[in-house]
mmCIF file with all atom_site columns, C-alpha atoms in Angstrom:
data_model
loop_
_atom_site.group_PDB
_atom_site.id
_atom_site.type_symbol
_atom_site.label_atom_id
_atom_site.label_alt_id
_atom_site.label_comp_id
_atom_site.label_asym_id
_atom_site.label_entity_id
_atom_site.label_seq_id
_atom_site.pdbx_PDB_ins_code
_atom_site.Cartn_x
_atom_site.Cartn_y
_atom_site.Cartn_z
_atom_site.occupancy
_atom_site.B_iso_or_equiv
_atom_site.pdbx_formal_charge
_atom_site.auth_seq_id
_atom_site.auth_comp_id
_atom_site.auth_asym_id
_atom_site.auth_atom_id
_atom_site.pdbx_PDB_model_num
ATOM 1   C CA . UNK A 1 1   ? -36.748 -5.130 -27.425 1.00 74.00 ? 1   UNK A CA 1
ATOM 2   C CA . UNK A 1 2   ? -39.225 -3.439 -25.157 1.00 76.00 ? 2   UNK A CA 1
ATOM 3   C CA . UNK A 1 3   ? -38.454 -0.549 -22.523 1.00 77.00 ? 3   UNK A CA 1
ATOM 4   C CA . UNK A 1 4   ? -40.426 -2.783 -20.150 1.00 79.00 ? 4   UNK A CA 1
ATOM 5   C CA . UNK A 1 5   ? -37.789 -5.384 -19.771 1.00 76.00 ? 5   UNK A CA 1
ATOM 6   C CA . UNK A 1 6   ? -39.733 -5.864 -16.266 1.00 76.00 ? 6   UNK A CA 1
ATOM 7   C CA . UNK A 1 7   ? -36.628 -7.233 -14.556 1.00 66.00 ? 7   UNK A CA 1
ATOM 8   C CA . UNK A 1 8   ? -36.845 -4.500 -11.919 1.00 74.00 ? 8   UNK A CA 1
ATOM 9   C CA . UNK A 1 9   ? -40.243 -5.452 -11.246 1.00 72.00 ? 9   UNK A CA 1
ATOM 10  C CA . UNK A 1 10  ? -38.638 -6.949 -8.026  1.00 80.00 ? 10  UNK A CA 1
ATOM 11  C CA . UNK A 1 11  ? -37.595 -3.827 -6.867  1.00 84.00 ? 11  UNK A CA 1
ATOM 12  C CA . UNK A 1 12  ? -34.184 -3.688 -8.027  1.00 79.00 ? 12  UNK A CA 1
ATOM 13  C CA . UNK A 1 13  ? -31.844 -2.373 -11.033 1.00 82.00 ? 13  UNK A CA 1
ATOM 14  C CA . UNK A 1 14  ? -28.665 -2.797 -13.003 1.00 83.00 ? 14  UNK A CA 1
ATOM 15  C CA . UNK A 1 15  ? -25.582 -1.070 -12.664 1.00 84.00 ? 15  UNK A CA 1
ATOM 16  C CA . UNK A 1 16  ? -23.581 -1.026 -15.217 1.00 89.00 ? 16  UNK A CA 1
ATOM 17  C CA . UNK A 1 17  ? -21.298 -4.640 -15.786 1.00 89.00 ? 17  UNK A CA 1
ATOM 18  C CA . UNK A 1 18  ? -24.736 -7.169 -14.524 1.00 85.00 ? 18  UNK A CA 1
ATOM 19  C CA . UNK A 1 19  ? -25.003 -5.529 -10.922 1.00 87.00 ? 19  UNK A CA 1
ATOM 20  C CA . UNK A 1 20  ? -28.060 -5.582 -9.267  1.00 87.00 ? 20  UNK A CA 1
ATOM 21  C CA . UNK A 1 21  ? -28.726 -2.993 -6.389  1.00 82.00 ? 21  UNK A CA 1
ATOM 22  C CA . UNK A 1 22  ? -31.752 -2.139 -4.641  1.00 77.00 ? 22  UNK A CA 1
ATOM 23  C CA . UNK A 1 23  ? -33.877 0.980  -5.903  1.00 87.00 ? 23  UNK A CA 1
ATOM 24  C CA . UNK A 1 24  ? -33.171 2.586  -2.965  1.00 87.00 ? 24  UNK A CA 1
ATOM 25  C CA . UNK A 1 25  ? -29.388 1.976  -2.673  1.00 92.00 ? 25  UNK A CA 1
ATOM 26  C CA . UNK A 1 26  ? -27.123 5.006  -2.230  1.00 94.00 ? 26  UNK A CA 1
ATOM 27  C CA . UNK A 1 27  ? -25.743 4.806  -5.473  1.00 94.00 ? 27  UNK A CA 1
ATOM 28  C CA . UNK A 1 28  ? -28.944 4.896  -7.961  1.00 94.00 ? 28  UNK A CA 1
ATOM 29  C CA . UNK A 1 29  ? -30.467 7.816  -5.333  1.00 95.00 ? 29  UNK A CA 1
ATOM 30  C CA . UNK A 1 30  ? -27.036 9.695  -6.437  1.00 97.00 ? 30  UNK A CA 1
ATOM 31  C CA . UNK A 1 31  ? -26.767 8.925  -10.414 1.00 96.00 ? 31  UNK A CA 1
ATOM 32  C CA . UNK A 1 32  ? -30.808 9.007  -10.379 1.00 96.00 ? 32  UNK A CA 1
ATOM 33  C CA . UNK A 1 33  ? -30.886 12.868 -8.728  1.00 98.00 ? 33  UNK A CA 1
ATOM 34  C CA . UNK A 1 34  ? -27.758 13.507 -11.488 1.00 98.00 ? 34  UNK A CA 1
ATOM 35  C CA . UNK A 1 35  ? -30.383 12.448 -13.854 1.00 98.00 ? 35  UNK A CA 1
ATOM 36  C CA . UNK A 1 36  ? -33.130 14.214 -12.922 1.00 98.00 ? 36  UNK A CA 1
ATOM 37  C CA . UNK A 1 37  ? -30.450 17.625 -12.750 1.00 98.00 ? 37  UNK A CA 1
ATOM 38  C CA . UNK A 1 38  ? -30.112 16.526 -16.295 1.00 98.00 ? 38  UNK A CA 1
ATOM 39  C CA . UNK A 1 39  ? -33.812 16.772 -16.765 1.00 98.00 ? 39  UNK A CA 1
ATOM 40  C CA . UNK A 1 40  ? -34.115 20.300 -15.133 1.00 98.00 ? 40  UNK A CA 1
ATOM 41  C CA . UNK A 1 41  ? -30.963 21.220 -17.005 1.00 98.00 ? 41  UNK A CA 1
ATOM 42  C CA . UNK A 1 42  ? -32.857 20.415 -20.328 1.00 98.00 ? 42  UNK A CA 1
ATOM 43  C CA . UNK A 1 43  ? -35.966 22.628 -19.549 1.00 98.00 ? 43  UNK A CA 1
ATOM 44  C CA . UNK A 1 44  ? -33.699 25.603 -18.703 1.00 98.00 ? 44  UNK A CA 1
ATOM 45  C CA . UNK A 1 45  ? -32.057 24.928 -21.978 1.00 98.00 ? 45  UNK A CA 1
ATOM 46  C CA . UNK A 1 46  ? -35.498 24.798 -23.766 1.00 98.00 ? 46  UNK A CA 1
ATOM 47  C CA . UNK A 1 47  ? -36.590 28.094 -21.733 1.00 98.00 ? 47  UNK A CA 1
ATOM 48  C CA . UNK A 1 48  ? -33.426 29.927 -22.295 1.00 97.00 ? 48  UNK A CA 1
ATOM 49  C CA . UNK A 1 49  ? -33.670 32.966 -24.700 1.00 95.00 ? 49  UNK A CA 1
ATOM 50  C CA . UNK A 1 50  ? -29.920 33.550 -24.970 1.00 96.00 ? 50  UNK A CA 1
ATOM 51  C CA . UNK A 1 51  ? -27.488 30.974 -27.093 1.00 97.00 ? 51  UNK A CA 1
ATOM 52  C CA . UNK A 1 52  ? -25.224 31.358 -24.412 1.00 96.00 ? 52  UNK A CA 1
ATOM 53  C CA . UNK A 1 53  ? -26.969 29.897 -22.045 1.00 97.00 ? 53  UNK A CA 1
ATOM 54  C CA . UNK A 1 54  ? -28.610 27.242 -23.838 1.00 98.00 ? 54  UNK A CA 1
ATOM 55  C CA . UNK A 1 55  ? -25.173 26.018 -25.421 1.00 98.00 ? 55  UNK A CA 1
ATOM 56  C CA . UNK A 1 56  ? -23.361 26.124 -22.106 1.00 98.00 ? 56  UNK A CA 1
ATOM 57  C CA . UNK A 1 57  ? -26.010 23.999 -20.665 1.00 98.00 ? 57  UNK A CA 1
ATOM 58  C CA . UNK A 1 58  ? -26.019 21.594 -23.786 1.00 98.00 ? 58  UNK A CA 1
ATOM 59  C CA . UNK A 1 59  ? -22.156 21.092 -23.077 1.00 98.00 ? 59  UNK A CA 1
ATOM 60  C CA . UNK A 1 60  ? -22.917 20.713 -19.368 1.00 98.00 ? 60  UNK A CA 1
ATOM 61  C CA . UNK A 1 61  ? -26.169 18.046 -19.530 1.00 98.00 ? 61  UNK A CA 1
ATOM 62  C CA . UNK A 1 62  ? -23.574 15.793 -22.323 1.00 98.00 ? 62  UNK A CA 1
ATOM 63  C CA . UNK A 1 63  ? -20.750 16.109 -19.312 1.00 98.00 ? 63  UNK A CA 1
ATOM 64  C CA . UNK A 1 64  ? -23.330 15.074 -16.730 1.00 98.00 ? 64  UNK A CA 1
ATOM 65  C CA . UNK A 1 65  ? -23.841 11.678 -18.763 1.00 97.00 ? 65  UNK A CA 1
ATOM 66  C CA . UNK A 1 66  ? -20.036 11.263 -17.811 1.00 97.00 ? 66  UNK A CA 1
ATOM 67  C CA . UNK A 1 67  ? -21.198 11.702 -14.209 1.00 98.00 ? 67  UNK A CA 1
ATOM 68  C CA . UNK A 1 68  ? -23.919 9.659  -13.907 1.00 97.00 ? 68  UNK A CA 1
ATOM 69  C CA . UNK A 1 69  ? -21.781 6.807  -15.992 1.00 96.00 ? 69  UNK A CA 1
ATOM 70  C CA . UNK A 1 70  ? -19.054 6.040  -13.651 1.00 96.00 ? 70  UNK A CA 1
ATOM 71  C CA . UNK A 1 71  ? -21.812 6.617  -10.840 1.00 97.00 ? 71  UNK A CA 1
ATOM 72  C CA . UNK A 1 72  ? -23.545 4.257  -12.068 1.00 95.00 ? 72  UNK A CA 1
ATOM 73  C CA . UNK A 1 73  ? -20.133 1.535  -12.254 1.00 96.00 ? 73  UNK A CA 1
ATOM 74  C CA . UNK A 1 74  ? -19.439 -0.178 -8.651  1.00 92.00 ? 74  UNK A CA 1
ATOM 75  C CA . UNK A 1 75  ? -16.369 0.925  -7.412  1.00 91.00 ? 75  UNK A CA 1
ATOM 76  C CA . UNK A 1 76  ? -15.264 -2.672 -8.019  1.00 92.00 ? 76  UNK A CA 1
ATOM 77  C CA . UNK A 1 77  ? -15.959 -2.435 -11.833 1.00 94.00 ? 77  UNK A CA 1
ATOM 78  C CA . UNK A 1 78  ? -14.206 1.233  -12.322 1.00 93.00 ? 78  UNK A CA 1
ATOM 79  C CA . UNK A 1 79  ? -11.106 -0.438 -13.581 1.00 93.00 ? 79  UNK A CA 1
ATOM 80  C CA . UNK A 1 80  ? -13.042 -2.328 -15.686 1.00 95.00 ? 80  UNK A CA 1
ATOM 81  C CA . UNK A 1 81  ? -15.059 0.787  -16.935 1.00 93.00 ? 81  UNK A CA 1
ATOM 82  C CA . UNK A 1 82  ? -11.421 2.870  -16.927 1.00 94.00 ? 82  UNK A CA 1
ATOM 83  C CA . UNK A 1 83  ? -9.947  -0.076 -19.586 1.00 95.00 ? 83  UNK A CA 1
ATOM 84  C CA . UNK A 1 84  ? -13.342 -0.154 -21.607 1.00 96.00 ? 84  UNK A CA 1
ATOM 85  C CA . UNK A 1 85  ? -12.607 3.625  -22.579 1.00 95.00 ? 85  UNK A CA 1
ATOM 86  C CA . UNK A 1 86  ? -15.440 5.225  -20.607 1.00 95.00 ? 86  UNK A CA 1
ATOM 87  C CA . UNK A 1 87  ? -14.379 8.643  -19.457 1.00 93.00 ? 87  UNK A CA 1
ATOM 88  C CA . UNK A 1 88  ? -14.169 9.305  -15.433 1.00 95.00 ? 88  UNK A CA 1
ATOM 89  C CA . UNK A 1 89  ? -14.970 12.926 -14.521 1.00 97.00 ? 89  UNK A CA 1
ATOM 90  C CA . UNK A 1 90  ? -11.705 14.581 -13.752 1.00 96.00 ? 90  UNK A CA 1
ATOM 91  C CA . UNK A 1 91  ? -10.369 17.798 -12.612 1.00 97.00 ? 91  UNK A CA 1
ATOM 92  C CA . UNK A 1 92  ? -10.440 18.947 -16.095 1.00 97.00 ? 92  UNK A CA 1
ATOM 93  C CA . UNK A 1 93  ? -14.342 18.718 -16.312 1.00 97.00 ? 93  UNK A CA 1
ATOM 94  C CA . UNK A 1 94  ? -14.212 20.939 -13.196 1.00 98.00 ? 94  UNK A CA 1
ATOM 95  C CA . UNK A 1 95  ? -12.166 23.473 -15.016 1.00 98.00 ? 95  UNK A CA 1
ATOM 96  C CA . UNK A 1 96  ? -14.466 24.066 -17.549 1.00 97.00 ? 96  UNK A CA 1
ATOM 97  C CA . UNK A 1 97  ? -16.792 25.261 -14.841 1.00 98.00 ? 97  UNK A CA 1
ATOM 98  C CA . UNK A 1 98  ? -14.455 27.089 -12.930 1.00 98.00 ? 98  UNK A CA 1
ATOM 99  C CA . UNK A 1 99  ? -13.699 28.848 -16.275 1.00 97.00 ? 99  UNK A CA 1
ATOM 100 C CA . UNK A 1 100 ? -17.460 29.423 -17.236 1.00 97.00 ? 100 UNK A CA 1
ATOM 101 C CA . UNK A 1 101 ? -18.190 30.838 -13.271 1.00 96.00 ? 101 UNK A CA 1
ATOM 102 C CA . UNK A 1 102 ? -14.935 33.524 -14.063 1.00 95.00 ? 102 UNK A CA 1
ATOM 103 C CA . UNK A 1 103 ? -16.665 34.677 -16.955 1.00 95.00 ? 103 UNK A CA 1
ATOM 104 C CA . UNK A 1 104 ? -19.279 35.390 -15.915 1.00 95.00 ? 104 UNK A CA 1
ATOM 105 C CA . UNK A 1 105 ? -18.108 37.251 -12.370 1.00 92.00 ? 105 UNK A CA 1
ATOM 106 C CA . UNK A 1 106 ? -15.998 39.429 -15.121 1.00 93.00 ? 106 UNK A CA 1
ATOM 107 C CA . UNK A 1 107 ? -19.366 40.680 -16.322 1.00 90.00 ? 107 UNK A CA 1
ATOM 108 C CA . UNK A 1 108 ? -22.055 43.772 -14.842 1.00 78.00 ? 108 UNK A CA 1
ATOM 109 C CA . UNK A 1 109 ? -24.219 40.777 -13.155 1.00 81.00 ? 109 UNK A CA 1
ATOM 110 C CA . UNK A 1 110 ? -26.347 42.395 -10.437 1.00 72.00 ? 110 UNK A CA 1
ATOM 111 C CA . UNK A 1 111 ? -27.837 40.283 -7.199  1.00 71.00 ? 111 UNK A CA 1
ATOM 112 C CA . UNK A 1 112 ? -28.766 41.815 -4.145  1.00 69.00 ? 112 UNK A CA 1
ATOM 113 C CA . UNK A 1 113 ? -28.876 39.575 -1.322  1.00 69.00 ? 113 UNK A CA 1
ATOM 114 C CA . UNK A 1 114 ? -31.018 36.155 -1.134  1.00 75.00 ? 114 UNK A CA 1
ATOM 115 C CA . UNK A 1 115 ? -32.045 35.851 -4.746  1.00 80.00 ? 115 UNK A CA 1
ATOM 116 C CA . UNK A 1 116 ? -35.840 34.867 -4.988  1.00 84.00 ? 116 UNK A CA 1
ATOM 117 C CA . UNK A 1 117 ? -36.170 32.830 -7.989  1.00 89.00 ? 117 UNK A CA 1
ATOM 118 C CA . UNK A 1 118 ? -39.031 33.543 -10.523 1.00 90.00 ? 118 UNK A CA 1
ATOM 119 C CA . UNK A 1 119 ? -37.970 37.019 -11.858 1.00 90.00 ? 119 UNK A CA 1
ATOM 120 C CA . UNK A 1 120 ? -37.934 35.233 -15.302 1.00 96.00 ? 120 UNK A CA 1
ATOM 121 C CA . UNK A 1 121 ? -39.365 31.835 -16.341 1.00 97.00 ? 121 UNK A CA 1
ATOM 122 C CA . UNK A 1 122 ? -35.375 30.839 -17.183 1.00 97.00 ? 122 UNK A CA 1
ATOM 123 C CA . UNK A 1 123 ? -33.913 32.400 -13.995 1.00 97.00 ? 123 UNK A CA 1
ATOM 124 C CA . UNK A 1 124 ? -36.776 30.058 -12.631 1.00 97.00 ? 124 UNK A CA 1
ATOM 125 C CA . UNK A 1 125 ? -35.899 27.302 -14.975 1.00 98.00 ? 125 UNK A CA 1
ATOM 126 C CA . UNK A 1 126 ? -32.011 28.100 -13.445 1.00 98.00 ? 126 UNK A CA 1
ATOM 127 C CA . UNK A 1 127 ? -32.715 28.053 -9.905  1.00 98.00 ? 127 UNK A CA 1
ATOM 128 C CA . UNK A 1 128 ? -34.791 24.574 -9.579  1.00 98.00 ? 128 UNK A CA 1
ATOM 129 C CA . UNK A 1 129 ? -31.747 22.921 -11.753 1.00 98.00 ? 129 UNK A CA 1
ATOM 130 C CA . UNK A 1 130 ? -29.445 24.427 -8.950  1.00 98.00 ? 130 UNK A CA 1
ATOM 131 C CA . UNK A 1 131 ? -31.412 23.006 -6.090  1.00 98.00 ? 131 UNK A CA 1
ATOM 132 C CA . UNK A 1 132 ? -31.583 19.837 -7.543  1.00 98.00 ? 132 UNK A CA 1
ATOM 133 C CA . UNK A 1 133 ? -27.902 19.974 -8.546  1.00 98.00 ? 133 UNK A CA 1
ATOM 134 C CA . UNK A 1 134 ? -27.578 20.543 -4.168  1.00 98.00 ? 134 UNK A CA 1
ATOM 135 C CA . UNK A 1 135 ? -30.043 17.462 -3.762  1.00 98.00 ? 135 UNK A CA 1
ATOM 136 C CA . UNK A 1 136 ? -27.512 15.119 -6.311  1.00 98.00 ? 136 UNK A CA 1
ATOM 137 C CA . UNK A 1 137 ? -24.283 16.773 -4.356  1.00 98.00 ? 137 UNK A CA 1
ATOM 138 C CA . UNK A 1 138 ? -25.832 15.801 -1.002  1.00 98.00 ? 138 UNK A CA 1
ATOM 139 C CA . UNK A 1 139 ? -26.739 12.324 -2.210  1.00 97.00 ? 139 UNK A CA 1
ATOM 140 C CA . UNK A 1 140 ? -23.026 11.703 -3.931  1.00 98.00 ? 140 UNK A CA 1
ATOM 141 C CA . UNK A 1 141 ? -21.841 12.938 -0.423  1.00 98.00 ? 141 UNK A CA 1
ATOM 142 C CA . UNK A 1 142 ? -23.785 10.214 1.323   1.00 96.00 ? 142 UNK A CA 1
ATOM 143 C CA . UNK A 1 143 ? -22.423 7.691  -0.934  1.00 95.00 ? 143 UNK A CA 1
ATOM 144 C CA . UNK A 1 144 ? -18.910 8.945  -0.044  1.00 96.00 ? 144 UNK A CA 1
ATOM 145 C CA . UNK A 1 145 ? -19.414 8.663  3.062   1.00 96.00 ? 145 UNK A CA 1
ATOM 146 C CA . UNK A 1 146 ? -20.723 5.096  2.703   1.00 94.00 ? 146 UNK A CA 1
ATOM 147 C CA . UNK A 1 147 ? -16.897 4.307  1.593   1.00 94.00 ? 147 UNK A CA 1
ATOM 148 C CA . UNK A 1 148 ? -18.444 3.985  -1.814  1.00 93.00 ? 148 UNK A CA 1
ATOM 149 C CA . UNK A 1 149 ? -16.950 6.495  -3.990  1.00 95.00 ? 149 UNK A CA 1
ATOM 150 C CA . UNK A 1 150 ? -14.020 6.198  -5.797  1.00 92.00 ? 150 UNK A CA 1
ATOM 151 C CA . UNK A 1 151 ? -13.730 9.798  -7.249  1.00 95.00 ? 151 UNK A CA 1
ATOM 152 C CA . UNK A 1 152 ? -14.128 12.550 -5.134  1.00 96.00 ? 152 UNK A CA 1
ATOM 153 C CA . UNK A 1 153 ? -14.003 15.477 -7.491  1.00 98.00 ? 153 UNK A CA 1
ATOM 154 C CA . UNK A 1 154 ? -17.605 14.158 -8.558  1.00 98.00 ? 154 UNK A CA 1
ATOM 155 C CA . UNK A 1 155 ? -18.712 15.992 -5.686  1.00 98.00 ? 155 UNK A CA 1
ATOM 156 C CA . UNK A 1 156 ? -16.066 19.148 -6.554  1.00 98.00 ? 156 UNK A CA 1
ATOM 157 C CA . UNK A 1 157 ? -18.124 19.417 -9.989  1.00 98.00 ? 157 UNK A CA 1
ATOM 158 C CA . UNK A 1 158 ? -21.396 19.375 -8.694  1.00 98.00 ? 158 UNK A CA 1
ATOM 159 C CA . UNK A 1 159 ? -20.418 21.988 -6.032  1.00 98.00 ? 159 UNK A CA 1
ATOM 160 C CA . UNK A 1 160 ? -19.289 24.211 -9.027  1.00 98.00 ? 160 UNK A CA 1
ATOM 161 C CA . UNK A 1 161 ? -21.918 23.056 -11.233 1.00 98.00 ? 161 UNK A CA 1
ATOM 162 C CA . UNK A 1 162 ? -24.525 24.477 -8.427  1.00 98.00 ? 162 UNK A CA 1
ATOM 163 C CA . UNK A 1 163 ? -22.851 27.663 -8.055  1.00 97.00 ? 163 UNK A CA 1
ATOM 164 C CA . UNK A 1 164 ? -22.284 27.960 -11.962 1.00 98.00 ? 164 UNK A CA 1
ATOM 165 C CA . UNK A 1 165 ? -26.233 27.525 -11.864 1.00 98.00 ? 165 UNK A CA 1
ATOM 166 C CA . UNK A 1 166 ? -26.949 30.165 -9.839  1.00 96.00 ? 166 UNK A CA 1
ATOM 167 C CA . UNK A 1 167 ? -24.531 32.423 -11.281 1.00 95.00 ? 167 UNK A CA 1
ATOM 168 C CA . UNK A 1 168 ? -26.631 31.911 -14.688 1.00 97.00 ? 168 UNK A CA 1
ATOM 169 C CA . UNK A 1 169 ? -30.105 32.707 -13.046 1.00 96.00 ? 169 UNK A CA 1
ATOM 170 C CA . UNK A 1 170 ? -28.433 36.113 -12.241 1.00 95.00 ? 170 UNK A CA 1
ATOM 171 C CA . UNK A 1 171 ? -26.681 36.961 -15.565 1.00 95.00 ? 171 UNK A CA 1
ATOM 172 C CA . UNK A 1 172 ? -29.874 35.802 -17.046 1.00 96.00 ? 172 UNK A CA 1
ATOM 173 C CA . UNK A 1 173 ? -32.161 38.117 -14.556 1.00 94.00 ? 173 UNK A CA 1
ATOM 174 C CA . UNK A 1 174 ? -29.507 41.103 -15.450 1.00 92.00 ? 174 UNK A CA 1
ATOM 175 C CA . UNK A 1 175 ? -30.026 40.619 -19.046 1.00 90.00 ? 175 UNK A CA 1
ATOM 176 C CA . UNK A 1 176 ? -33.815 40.867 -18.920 1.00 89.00 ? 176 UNK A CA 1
ATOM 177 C CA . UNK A 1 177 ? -33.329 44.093 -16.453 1.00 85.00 ? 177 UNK A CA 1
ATOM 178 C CA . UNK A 1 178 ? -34.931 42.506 -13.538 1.00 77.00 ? 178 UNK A CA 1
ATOM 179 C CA . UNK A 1 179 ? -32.872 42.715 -10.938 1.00 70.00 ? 179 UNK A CA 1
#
């Protein structure tokens, strides 16, 4: 089977169970700027010099495909998804990060102010995954807000996720003594 199934050559997709939305509908601009977070999250991994970095984010871009997944389900289907054993982000996911951003806060991490990104091509790496993380909050937020989200914490996680984000440009800048 080809990649070019060309069935959203008509300028719509699939959600998951047959559903076809626009390109443009609220939901594929949230689960498509979770996916390109994922994206940014894998070049940070790729750029990171540290194993703890690069296996936190590993853990955090396999959680995001639990994100995007029941983003990607109409809040119609979610029982549907729910029965078929797909996992819905809970407050446990959250916890992870809350646990992760305590860790780190427990460390010598030095910021002063506004934090310019670029002080190390991973910091860099870091910081554009955050802002797009902000951009896939703000979209999940609008989709909320539409009456068409079902699970709220998905925007808890991504607010943690962001400042878990930044938090590992600065441990990362500390490390490499340029802050």
């Amino acid at each position: 089977m080809s990649i070019a199934t060309k069935t959203g050559d008509n300028g719509t997709t699939g959600l998951m169970y047959n559903r076809r939305v626009s390109k443009c509908h609220p939901r594929v601009e949230a689960y498509g700027t979770v996916d390109e977070l994922n994206a940014a999250l894998g070049l940070a991994r790729a750029s990171a010099q540290q194993a703890f970095i690069a296996d936190h984010l590993l853990t955090i871009q396999q959680d995001l495909v639990t994100v995007m997944g029941e983003l990607a389900t109409g809040t119609e289907d979610l029982p549907r998804y729910a029965k078929d054993g797909f996992t819905l982000v809970s407050t446990e996911l959250t916890a992870k990060l809350d646990k992760l951003v305590a860790e780190i806060e427990a460390q010598s991490i030095t910021f002063k102010g506004w934090a310019t990104p670029g002080a190390t091509l991973n910091s860099a790496a870091l910081d554009v995954a955050r802002t797009v993380c902000r951009r896939a909050e703000r979209r999940v937020c609008a989709l909320h807000e539409a009456g068409q989200l079902h699970n709220p914490e998905i925007i808890i996680y991504l607010n943690r996720l962001a400042d878990l984000l930044w938090l590992f440009a600065r441990w990362v800048e500390t490390k490499a003594g340029e802050v």
